JSON list of C-alpha atoms in Angstrom, two decimals:
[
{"chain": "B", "resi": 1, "resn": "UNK", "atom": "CA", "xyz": [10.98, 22.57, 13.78]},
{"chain": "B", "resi": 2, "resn": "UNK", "atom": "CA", "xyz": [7.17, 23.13, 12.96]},
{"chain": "B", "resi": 3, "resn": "UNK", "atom": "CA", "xyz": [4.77, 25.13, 15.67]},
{"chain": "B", "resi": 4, "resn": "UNK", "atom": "CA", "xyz": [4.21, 22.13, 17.66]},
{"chain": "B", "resi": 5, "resn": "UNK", "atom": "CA", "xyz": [7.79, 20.68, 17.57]},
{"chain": "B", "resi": 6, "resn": "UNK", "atom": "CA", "xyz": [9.93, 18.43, 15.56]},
{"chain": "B", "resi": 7, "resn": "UNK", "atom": "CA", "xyz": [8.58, 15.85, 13.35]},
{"chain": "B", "resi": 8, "resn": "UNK", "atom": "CA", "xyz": [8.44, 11.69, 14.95]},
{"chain": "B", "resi": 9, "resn": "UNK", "atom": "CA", "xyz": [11.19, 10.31, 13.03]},
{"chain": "B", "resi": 10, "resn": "UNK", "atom": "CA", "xyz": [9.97, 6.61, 11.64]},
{"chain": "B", "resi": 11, "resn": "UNK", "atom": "CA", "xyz": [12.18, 4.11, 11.89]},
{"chain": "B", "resi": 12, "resn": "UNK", "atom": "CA", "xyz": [10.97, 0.92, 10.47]},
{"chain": "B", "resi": 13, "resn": "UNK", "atom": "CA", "xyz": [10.13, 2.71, 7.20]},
{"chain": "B", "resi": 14, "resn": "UNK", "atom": "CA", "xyz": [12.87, 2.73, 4.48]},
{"chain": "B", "resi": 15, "resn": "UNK", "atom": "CA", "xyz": [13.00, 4.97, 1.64]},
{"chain": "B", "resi": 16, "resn": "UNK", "atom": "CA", "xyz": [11.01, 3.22, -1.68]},
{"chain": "B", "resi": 17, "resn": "UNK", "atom": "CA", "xyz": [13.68, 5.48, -4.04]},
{"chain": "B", "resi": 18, "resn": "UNK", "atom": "CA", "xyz": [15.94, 3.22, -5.72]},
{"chain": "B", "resi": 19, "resn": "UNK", "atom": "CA", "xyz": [18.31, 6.78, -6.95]},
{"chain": "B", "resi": 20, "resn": "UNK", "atom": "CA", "xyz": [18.48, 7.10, -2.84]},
{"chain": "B", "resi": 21, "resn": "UNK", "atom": "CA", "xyz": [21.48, 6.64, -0.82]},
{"chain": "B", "resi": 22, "resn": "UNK", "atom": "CA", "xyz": [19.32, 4.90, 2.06]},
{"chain": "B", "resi": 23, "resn": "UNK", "atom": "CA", "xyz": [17.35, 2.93, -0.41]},
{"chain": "B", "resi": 24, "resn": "UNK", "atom": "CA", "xyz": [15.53, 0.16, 1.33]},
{"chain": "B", "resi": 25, "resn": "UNK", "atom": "CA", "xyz": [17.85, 1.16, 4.38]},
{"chain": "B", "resi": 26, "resn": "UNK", "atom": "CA", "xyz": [15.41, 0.96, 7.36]},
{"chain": "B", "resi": 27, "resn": "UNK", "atom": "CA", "xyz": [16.64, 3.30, 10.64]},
{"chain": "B", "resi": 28, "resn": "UNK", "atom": "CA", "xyz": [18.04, 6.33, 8.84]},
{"chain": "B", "resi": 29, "resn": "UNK", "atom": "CA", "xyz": [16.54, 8.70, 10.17]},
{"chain": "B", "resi": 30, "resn": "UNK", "atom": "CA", "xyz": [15.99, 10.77, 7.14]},
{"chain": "B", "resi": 31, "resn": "UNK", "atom": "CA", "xyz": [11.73, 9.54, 6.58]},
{"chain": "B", "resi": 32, "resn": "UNK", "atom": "CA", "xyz": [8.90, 11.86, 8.51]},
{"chain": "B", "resi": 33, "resn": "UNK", "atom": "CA", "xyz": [5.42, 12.00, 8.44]},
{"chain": "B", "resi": 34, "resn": "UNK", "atom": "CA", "xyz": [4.01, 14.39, 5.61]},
{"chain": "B", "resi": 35, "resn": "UNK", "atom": "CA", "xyz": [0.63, 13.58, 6.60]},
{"chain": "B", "resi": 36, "resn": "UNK", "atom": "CA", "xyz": [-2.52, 11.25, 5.63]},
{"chain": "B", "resi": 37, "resn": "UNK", "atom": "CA", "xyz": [-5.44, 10.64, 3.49]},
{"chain": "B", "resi": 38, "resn": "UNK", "atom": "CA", "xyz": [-8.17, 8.92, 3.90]},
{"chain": "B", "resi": 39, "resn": "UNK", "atom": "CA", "xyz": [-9.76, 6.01, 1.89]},
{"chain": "B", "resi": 40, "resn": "UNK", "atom": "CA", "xyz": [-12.28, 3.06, 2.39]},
{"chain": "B", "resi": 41, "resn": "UNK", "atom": "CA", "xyz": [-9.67, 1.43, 4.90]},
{"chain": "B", "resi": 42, "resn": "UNK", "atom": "CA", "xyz": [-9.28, 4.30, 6.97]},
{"chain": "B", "resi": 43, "resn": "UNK", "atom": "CA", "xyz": [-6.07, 6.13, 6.98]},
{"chain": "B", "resi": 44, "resn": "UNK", "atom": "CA", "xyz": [-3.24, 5.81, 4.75]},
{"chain": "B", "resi": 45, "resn": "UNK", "atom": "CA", "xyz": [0.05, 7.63, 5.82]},
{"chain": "B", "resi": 46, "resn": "UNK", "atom": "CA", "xyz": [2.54, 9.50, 3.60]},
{"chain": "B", "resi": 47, "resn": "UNK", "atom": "CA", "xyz": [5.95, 9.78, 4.04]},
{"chain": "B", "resi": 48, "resn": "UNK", "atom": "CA", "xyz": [9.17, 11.98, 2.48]},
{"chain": "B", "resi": 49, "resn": "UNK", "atom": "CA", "xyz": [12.56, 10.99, 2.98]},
{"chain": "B", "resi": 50, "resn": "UNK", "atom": "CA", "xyz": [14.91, 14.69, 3.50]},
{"chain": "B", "resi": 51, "resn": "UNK", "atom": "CA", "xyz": [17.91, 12.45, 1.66]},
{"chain": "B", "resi": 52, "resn": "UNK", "atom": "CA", "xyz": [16.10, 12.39, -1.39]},
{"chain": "B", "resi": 53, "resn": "UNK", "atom": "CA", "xyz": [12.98, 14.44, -1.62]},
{"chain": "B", "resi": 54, "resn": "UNK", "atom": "CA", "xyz": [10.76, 11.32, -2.15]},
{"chain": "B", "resi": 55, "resn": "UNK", "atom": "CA", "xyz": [7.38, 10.81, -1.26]},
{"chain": "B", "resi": 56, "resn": "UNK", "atom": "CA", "xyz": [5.42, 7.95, -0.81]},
{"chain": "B", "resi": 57, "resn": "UNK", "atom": "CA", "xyz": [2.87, 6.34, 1.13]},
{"chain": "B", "resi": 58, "resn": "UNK", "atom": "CA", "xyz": [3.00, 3.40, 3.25]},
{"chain": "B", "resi": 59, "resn": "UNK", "atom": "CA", "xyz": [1.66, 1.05, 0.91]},
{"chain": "B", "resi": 60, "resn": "UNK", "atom": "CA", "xyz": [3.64, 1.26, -1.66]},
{"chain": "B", "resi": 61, "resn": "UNK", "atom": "CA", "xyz": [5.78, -1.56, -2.59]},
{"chain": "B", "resi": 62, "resn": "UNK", "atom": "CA", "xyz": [2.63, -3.76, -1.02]},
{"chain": "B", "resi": 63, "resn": "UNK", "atom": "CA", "xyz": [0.24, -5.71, -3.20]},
{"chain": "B", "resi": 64, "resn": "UNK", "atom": "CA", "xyz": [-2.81, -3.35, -1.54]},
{"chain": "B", "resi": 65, "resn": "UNK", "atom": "CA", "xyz": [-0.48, -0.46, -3.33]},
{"chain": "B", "resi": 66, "resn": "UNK", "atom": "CA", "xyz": [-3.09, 1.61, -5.52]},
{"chain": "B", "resi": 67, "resn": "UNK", "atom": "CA", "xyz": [-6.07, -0.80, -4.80]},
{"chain": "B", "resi": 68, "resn": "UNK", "atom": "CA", "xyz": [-9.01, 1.26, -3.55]},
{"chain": "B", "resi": 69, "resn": "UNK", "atom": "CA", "xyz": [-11.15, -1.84, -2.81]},
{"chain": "B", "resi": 70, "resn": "UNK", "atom": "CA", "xyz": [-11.55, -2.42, 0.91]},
{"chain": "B", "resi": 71, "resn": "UNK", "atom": "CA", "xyz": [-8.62, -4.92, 2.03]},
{"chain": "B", "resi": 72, "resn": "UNK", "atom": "CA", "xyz": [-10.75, -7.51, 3.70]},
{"chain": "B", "resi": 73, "resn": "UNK", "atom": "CA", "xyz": [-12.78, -7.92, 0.55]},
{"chain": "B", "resi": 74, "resn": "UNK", "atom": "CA", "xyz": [-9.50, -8.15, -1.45]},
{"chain": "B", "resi": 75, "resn": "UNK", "atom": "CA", "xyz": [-8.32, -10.87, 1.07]},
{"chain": "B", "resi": 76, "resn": "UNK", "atom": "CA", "xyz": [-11.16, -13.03, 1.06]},
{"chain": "B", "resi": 77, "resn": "UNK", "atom": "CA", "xyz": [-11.42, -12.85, -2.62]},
{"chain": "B", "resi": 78, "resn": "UNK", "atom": "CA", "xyz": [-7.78, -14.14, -2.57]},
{"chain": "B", "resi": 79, "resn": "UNK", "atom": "CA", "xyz": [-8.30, -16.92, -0.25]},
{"chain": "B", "resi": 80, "resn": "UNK", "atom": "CA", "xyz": [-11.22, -18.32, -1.83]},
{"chain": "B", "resi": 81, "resn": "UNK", "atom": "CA", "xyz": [-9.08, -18.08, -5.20]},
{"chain": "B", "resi": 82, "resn": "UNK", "atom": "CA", "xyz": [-6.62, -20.61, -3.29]},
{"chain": "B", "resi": 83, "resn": "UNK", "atom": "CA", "xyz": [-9.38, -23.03, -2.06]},
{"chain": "B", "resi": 84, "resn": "UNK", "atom": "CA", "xyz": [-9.95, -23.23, -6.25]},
{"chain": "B", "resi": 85, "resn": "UNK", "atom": "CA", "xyz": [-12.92, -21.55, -6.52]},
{"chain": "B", "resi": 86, "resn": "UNK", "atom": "CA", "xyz": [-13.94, -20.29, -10.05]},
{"chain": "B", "resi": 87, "resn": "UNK", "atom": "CA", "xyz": [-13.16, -16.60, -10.75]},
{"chain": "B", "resi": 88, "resn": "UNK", "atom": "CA", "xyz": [-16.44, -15.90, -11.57]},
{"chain": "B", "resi": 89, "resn": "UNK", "atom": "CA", "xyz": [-18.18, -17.52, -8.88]},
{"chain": "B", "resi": 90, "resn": "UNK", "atom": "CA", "xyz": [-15.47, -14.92, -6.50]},
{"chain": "B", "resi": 91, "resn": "UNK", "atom": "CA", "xyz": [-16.84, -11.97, -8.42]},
{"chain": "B", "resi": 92, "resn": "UNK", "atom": "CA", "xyz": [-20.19, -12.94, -7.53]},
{"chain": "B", "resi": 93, "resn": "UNK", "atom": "CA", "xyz": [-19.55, -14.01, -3.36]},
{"chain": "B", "resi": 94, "resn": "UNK", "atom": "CA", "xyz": [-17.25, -10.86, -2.52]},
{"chain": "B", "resi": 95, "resn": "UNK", "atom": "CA", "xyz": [-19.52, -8.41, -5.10]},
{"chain": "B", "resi": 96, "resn": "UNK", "atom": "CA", "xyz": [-17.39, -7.40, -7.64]},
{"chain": "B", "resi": 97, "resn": "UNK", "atom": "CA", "xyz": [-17.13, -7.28, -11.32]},
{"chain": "B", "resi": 98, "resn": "UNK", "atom": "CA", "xyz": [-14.90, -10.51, -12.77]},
{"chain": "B", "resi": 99, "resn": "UNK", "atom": "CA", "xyz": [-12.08, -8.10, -14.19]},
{"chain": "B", "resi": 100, "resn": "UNK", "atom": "CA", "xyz": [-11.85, -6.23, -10.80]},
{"chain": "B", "resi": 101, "resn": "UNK", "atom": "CA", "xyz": [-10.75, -9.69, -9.23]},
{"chain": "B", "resi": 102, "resn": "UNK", "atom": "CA", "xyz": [-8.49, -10.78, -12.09]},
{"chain": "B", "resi": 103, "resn": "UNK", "atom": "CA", "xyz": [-6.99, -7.29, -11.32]},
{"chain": "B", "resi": 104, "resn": "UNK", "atom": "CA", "xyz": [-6.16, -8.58, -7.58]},
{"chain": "B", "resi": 105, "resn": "UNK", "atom": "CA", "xyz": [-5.12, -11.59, -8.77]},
{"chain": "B", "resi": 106, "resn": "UNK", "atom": "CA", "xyz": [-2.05, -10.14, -11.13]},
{"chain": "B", "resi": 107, "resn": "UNK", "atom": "CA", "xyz": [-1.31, -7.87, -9.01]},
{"chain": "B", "resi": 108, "resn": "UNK", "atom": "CA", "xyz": [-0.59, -10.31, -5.88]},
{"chain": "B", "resi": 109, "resn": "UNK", "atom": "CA", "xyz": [0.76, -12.42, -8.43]},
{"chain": "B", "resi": 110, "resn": "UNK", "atom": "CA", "xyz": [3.52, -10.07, -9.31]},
{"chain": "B", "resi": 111, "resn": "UNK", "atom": "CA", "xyz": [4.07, -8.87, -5.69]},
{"chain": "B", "resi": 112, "resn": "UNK", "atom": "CA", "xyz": [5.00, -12.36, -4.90]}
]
């Protein structure tokens, strides 16, 4: 128990750890808060799960994982991809080079 009591216990988060007992296991009990850092989103939270020792954030295993772009730019770029417009005409409407949107692209691709 810290100075200003016990750690909130989260449970909608499961452990990302596939070498973890509670692997994707939701309601354990085992995952706390081991703080935050900020990006161009706001606040991204980290986690640690005391079964395993792992810690992760709470994007990982999302398709925003390790994308430092804001996520309403990625999202738009996304949607006007579905409505067929050209990759290149996407880098130039959301403001971004053509390989930064290709990199959105494979990487939603492969999420879903």
């Amino acid at each position: 128990m810290g100075l200003r009591g016990p750690k909130p216990r989260f449970i909608d988060i499961a452990c990302p750890n596939e070498k973890c007992p509670n692997y994707n296991k939701a309601a354990t009990g085992t995952i706390v808060s081991n703080g935050s850092y900020l990006t161009q989103n706001g606040k991204v939270h980290k986690f640690i799960c005391h079964k395993c020792g792992a810690v992760f954030c709470e994007r990982e295993g999302t398709a925003f994982y390790d994308i430092r772009s804001p996520i309403e730019k990625v999202i738009l770029a996304l949607k006007l991809i579905l409505k067929g417009m050209a990759l290149r005409a996407v880098s130039e409407v959301v403001g971004v080079k053509l390989d930064t949107v290709r990199f959105w692209l494979t990487k939603s691709a492969a999420h879903a």
